[in-house]
XYZ file of C-alpha atoms in Angstrom:
416
model
C 206.493 191.882 56.170
C 206.469 188.781 53.956
C 210.309 188.459 54.202
C 210.009 188.634 58.017
C 207.502 185.798 57.984
C 209.657 183.689 55.765
C 212.802 184.257 57.993
C 210.658 183.323 61.052
C 209.483 180.079 59.694
C 212.982 179.213 58.387
C 214.366 179.889 61.896
C 211.783 177.667 63.461
C 212.352 174.891 60.911
C 216.205 175.157 61.555
C 215.501 174.577 65.305
C 213.766 171.281 64.647
C 215.227 167.760 64.822
C 217.340 166.691 61.853
C 214.735 164.243 60.572
C 212.086 166.853 60.434
C 214.393 169.250 58.511
C 215.095 166.485 56.008
C 211.421 165.487 55.695
C 210.306 169.123 54.811
C 211.068 169.495 51.136
C 208.705 172.122 49.884
C 208.042 175.761 50.739
C 206.623 176.434 54.171
C 204.513 179.496 54.863
C 202.536 180.646 57.961
C 198.877 180.247 57.773
C 195.886 181.449 59.940
C 194.371 179.395 62.828
C 190.684 179.754 63.154
C 189.262 178.199 66.368
C 186.204 175.939 65.829
C 182.979 176.887 67.425
C 181.010 174.398 69.544
C 177.426 173.243 68.869
C 176.182 175.309 71.726
C 177.975 178.384 70.585
C 176.273 178.155 67.182
C 172.824 177.324 68.363
C 170.204 180.245 68.835
C 167.853 178.054 70.912
C 169.108 179.194 74.401
C 166.904 178.535 77.333
C 164.965 181.364 79.089
C 163.178 181.455 82.419
C 160.881 183.970 84.019
C 161.965 186.036 87.060
C 160.211 188.538 89.125
C 161.514 192.096 89.365
C 160.578 194.959 91.707
C 161.604 198.489 92.312
C 162.482 200.492 95.435
C 163.928 203.866 96.429
C 167.707 203.774 96.289
C 167.947 204.087 99.978
C 165.722 200.995 100.344
C 167.633 198.782 97.872
C 170.129 197.024 100.332
C 167.254 196.193 102.864
C 165.221 194.846 99.948
C 168.005 192.670 98.724
C 168.616 191.333 102.204
C 164.957 190.506 102.699
C 164.895 188.653 99.299
C 167.934 186.724 100.310
C 166.012 185.484 103.311
C 163.193 184.357 101.093
C 165.437 182.326 98.841
C 168.639 180.133 99.425
C 171.968 181.424 98.603
C 172.263 178.773 95.722
C 169.143 180.177 94.065
C 170.345 183.746 94.393
C 173.617 182.775 92.717
C 171.996 181.044 89.702
C 171.938 184.305 87.731
C 175.492 185.570 88.013
C 175.466 186.755 84.415
C 172.607 189.201 85.156
C 172.952 192.476 87.130
C 170.915 192.175 90.377
C 170.016 195.867 90.171
C 169.348 198.196 87.284
C 168.767 201.904 86.993
C 165.653 202.896 85.154
C 167.813 204.376 82.380
C 169.645 200.883 81.984
C 166.523 198.867 81.197
C 165.963 197.603 77.714
C 163.971 199.974 75.632
C 160.810 197.843 75.545
C 160.637 197.526 79.329
C 161.380 201.155 79.826
C 158.507 202.047 77.561
C 156.052 199.505 79.130
C 156.851 200.633 82.721
C 157.048 204.313 81.919
C 153.485 204.399 80.614
C 151.820 202.308 83.394
C 151.269 205.225 85.817
C 152.049 208.748 86.663
C 154.543 207.479 89.313
C 156.351 205.335 86.781
C 156.606 208.287 84.394
C 158.279 210.388 87.106
C 160.613 207.590 88.035
C 161.783 207.306 84.358
C 162.198 211.074 83.908
C 165.432 212.769 84.643
C 167.769 211.623 87.387
C 165.863 208.820 89.292
C 166.186 207.995 92.972
C 164.584 204.531 92.247
C 166.205 201.189 91.318
C 164.874 197.933 89.716
C 165.928 194.702 91.517
C 165.683 191.012 90.367
C 163.640 189.285 93.094
C 164.278 185.758 91.938
C 162.769 182.989 89.824
C 158.998 183.358 89.449
C 158.498 179.575 90.049
C 160.104 179.813 93.626
C 158.555 183.029 94.906
C 155.028 183.717 96.192
C 154.096 187.158 94.735
C 151.811 188.051 97.631
C 154.500 187.133 100.160
C 157.037 189.258 98.400
C 154.626 192.166 98.197
C 153.860 191.936 101.906
C 157.496 191.914 102.884
C 158.328 194.915 100.619
C 155.709 197.033 102.190
C 157.392 196.613 105.683
C 160.601 198.339 104.393
C 161.432 202.034 105.146
C 160.427 204.283 102.299
C 157.865 201.761 100.947
C 155.010 202.746 103.277
C 152.089 203.959 101.297
C 153.795 203.205 97.929
C 152.172 200.893 95.447
C 154.507 197.727 95.434
C 155.724 197.194 91.873
C 156.303 193.466 90.867
C 156.489 192.150 87.285
C 157.553 189.037 85.487
C 160.072 189.066 82.710
C 161.990 186.376 80.731
C 165.836 186.124 81.097
C 168.458 183.821 79.610
C 169.423 180.914 81.947
C 172.954 180.590 80.616
C 175.773 183.241 80.669
C 176.621 185.055 77.477
C 179.618 183.632 75.567
C 180.981 187.053 74.405
C 180.755 190.753 75.104
C 178.691 191.132 71.889
C 176.136 188.593 73.132
C 176.039 190.296 76.547
C 175.162 193.610 74.789
C 172.432 191.927 72.762
C 170.881 190.288 75.815
C 171.135 193.648 77.665
C 168.935 195.162 74.945
C 166.622 192.232 74.594
C 166.125 190.997 78.218
C 167.848 192.590 81.119
C 171.372 194.160 81.772
C 173.775 191.173 81.288
C 177.440 190.915 82.197
C 180.216 188.989 80.301
C 182.614 187.633 82.687
C 185.200 186.426 80.337
C 184.216 182.875 80.521
C 182.466 180.618 78.152
C 179.864 178.117 79.489
C 179.244 176.871 75.898
C 182.847 175.900 75.001
C 186.537 176.297 75.735
C 187.521 179.349 77.861
C 188.666 182.197 75.743
C 191.985 182.429 77.512
C 192.581 178.672 76.860
C 191.950 179.173 73.223
C 194.177 182.235 73.055
C 197.034 180.526 74.970
C 196.813 177.347 72.889
C 196.720 179.263 69.653
C 199.814 181.115 70.623
C 201.538 177.858 71.558
C 201.036 176.295 68.144
C 200.973 179.180 65.727
C 204.733 179.511 65.259
C 205.243 176.026 63.799
C 201.835 174.818 62.803
C 202.848 175.355 59.072
C 205.640 172.783 59.330
C 203.469 169.992 60.538
C 200.693 170.962 58.015
C 203.281 170.953 55.270
C 204.316 167.343 56.252
C 200.661 166.273 56.293
C 200.154 167.594 52.844
C 203.488 166.089 51.691
C 202.458 162.521 52.845
C 199.010 162.970 51.329
C 200.461 163.804 47.781
C 202.796 160.628 48.161
C 199.977 158.366 49.213
C 197.711 159.477 46.174
C 200.634 159.248 43.693
C 201.372 155.654 44.850
C 197.691 154.781 44.472
C 197.371 153.769 48.208
C 194.468 156.218 48.975
C 192.979 159.598 48.647
C 195.067 162.814 48.955
C 194.728 162.966 52.742
C 197.414 163.049 55.341
C 198.084 163.280 59.069
C 200.974 164.367 61.284
C 201.168 163.777 65.068
C 203.583 165.624 67.197
C 204.327 166.075 70.959
C 204.897 169.513 72.349
C 206.722 169.829 75.748
C 208.591 172.795 77.248
C 208.873 174.702 74.020
C 210.234 171.506 72.187
C 208.277 169.705 69.546
C 208.917 166.026 68.430
C 207.261 164.321 65.456
C 205.662 161.056 66.602
C 203.777 159.777 63.561
C 203.286 160.592 59.901
C 200.433 158.778 57.824
C 198.843 159.090 54.475
C 195.442 157.612 53.544
C 195.552 153.988 52.525
C 191.985 152.978 51.951
C 192.562 151.604 48.412
C 195.485 149.201 49.320
C 193.441 146.143 49.344
C 190.515 146.810 47.063
C 189.400 143.216 46.726
C 188.806 142.911 50.444
C 186.697 145.990 51.197
C 183.778 147.746 49.818
C 183.377 150.579 47.178
C 184.379 153.209 49.712
C 187.726 151.540 50.483
C 189.005 150.320 53.833
C 187.634 152.697 56.563
C 190.182 151.457 58.938
C 193.076 152.795 56.812
C 191.970 156.411 56.959
C 195.085 158.576 57.691
C 193.756 159.362 61.262
C 193.323 155.670 62.139
C 196.800 154.807 60.778
C 198.461 157.627 62.615
C 196.839 156.744 65.971
C 197.782 152.991 65.387
C 201.312 153.907 64.679
C 201.560 155.872 67.962
C 200.151 152.733 69.622
C 202.697 150.483 67.994
C 205.434 152.738 69.250
C 204.243 152.399 72.794
C 203.982 148.588 72.434
C 207.525 148.491 70.881
C 208.951 150.285 73.813
C 207.104 148.097 76.308
C 208.340 144.952 74.483
C 211.888 146.319 74.733
C 211.505 146.633 78.542
C 209.882 143.257 78.938
C 211.897 141.358 76.350
C 208.650 140.065 74.670
C 207.852 140.541 71.049
C 204.580 138.875 69.869
C 203.959 138.648 66.186
C 200.415 139.774 64.974
C 198.070 136.891 64.205
C 195.717 138.714 61.841
C 195.417 137.321 58.348
C 193.993 140.597 57.121
C 195.741 143.617 58.452
C 192.682 145.930 58.451
C 194.403 149.066 59.777
C 197.129 149.056 57.097
C 199.168 150.705 59.947
C 202.689 149.539 58.903
C 204.706 152.206 57.090
C 204.016 152.232 53.448
C 205.891 155.310 52.306
C 209.533 156.262 53.017
C 208.647 159.380 54.937
C 206.260 157.243 57.016
C 208.980 154.623 57.711
C 211.478 157.233 58.841
C 209.180 158.722 61.446
C 207.927 155.271 62.544
C 211.504 154.146 63.333
C 211.907 157.061 65.754
C 211.163 156.208 69.393
C 208.196 157.568 71.213
C 209.335 160.690 73.129
C 207.216 159.857 76.114
C 206.266 156.029 76.113
C 204.707 156.123 79.606
C 201.423 158.073 78.706
C 198.142 156.839 77.582
C 198.120 156.398 73.693
C 197.874 160.013 72.311
C 197.328 161.934 75.626
C 198.091 165.611 75.019
C 199.539 165.108 71.477
C 198.696 167.389 68.585
C 197.321 166.104 65.309
C 197.589 168.178 61.941
C 195.307 166.955 59.153
C 194.795 167.952 55.563
C 191.072 167.405 55.802
C 188.373 167.392 58.619
C 188.019 163.888 59.945
C 184.983 161.788 59.410
C 182.819 160.925 62.492
C 184.613 157.639 63.043
C 187.967 159.247 63.028
C 186.763 162.117 65.111
C 185.604 159.677 67.785
C 188.929 157.771 67.377
C 190.725 161.114 68.135
C 188.662 161.687 71.209
C 189.123 158.076 72.577
C 192.887 158.213 72.114
C 192.878 161.415 74.215
C 194.438 163.785 71.594
C 194.972 167.210 73.054
C 194.719 169.415 69.953
C 193.620 168.967 66.259
C 194.241 171.277 63.370
C 192.845 170.650 59.862
C 192.945 172.515 56.656
C 190.010 171.503 54.373
C 186.513 171.211 55.918
C 184.345 168.286 54.715
C 180.914 169.930 54.637
C 179.011 166.646 54.257
C 180.951 164.168 56.218
C 183.152 165.955 58.783
C 182.680 165.296 62.533
C 184.534 168.161 64.201
C 182.787 171.292 62.829
C 179.599 172.354 64.548
C 178.108 174.262 61.617
C 175.311 172.568 59.754
C 176.656 170.285 57.171
C 176.306 171.033 53.506
C 172.947 172.661 53.096
C 174.466 176.133 52.559
C 177.593 175.015 50.732
C 177.610 176.707 47.235
C 179.269 173.738 45.506
C 177.015 171.076 46.834
C 173.842 171.927 45.009
C 171.627 171.783 48.055
C 172.911 168.547 49.443
C 172.297 168.282 53.177
C 174.531 166.361 55.668
C 172.417 167.355 58.708
C 173.347 169.247 61.720
C 177.033 169.626 62.582
C 178.222 167.374 65.378
C 181.156 169.465 66.784
C 182.700 166.426 68.402
C 185.696 168.148 69.618
C 183.716 169.633 72.467
C 180.492 167.965 73.636
C 179.212 167.921 77.293
C 177.888 164.467 76.929
C 181.430 163.029 75.962
C 184.094 162.311 78.574
C 186.852 164.059 76.642
C 187.191 167.392 74.912
C 189.962 169.201 73.049
C 190.623 172.397 71.172
C 190.307 172.253 67.350
C 191.208 174.812 64.567
C 190.731 175.174 60.843
C 193.985 176.286 59.237
C 193.977 178.630 56.250
C 197.103 178.672 53.980
C 198.966 181.799 53.333
C 198.972 180.860 49.644
C 201.991 178.702 48.780
C 200.247 175.415 49.730
C 197.861 174.396 46.939
C 194.549 172.858 48.013
C 194.029 169.141 48.022
C 190.741 168.687 46.334
C 188.773 165.580 47.040
C 185.019 164.553 46.567
C 183.094 166.327 49.352
C 180.959 163.230 50.044
C 184.135 161.158 50.848
C 184.747 160.300 54.607
C 188.185 161.521 55.477
């Protein structure tokens, strides 16, 4: 199996551009891509609301539902698509079944053996008049002389994000349905499709990011952190930028944490921008020299590998900055770099090492449960890759090495 994986990655590497094949010098081995969870997917504080439920004989179920639709607008009726409108007595959660079964002799008979009755969600309690519903139900065939059953129960307002969650809610609230969508994050099919797209060659780009990280640290330019940006179009991948960390290049002109504008993410995005400007200058025959006395971004190539990639032309110079590109990182980017990734309209991000105190992409609480941090707390995870209040979102993964790529250890409190 291992030989097959090695042959596979070597075939994929052989199909790359000559520059990429020359840049990759070490062993490359497939890793595992783990999609990140959003903040909403990891929070337990989902919102519940109270709905009214009733029960009728099976033959009266359809007339009862039609009557309820006349009492409420269609929009209100459709606001609980994740809950079954009707439920057999045997399908109710155990606590509801026990409660209703012990209320009366009739209820005990309904819940014993094969029942000819069914429970129905009437609608949100706040929008229904209980007495009005009761009066309308009495008018239905089969309900004459029967005691009208109406109860209020809590139900989740949002749809379940997985089959497991639907099963849990069915036991806790009311029979729920998982419709293979995700109101709390990327659609599962989108994640699966995107994972398949990048899984074959992700190790190549991660290897280059590691390579430039080692070089940058060895030269004293910055921490052992690196990034690689590629474009993927019609099964063809093209490397666009390669950048190591350069925060320590001008120690006398920046604070004790180095130059934040020279993080590897910022440098890579700026290199992409320079390529776009370079292409535009060629078309307009204009070439303006920079006027900054202090080059804060340190975005000129400083390593030979960076230079070779930088000299290549941008494969699609007409797009907006990093729209749809993929970024491979040795470490989870800090909040500043995470927002830069979003504003540049990056399409996908893969990183290897989580930064449990300073990372901006992961949604898990930062640091408090990390065994090596001695109780340090970085607060709640931000999960910036997918937030409803932001005007851009992307898919992000954590990448686990198959074993040949040694870890790049850095201080956990450093901002990558």
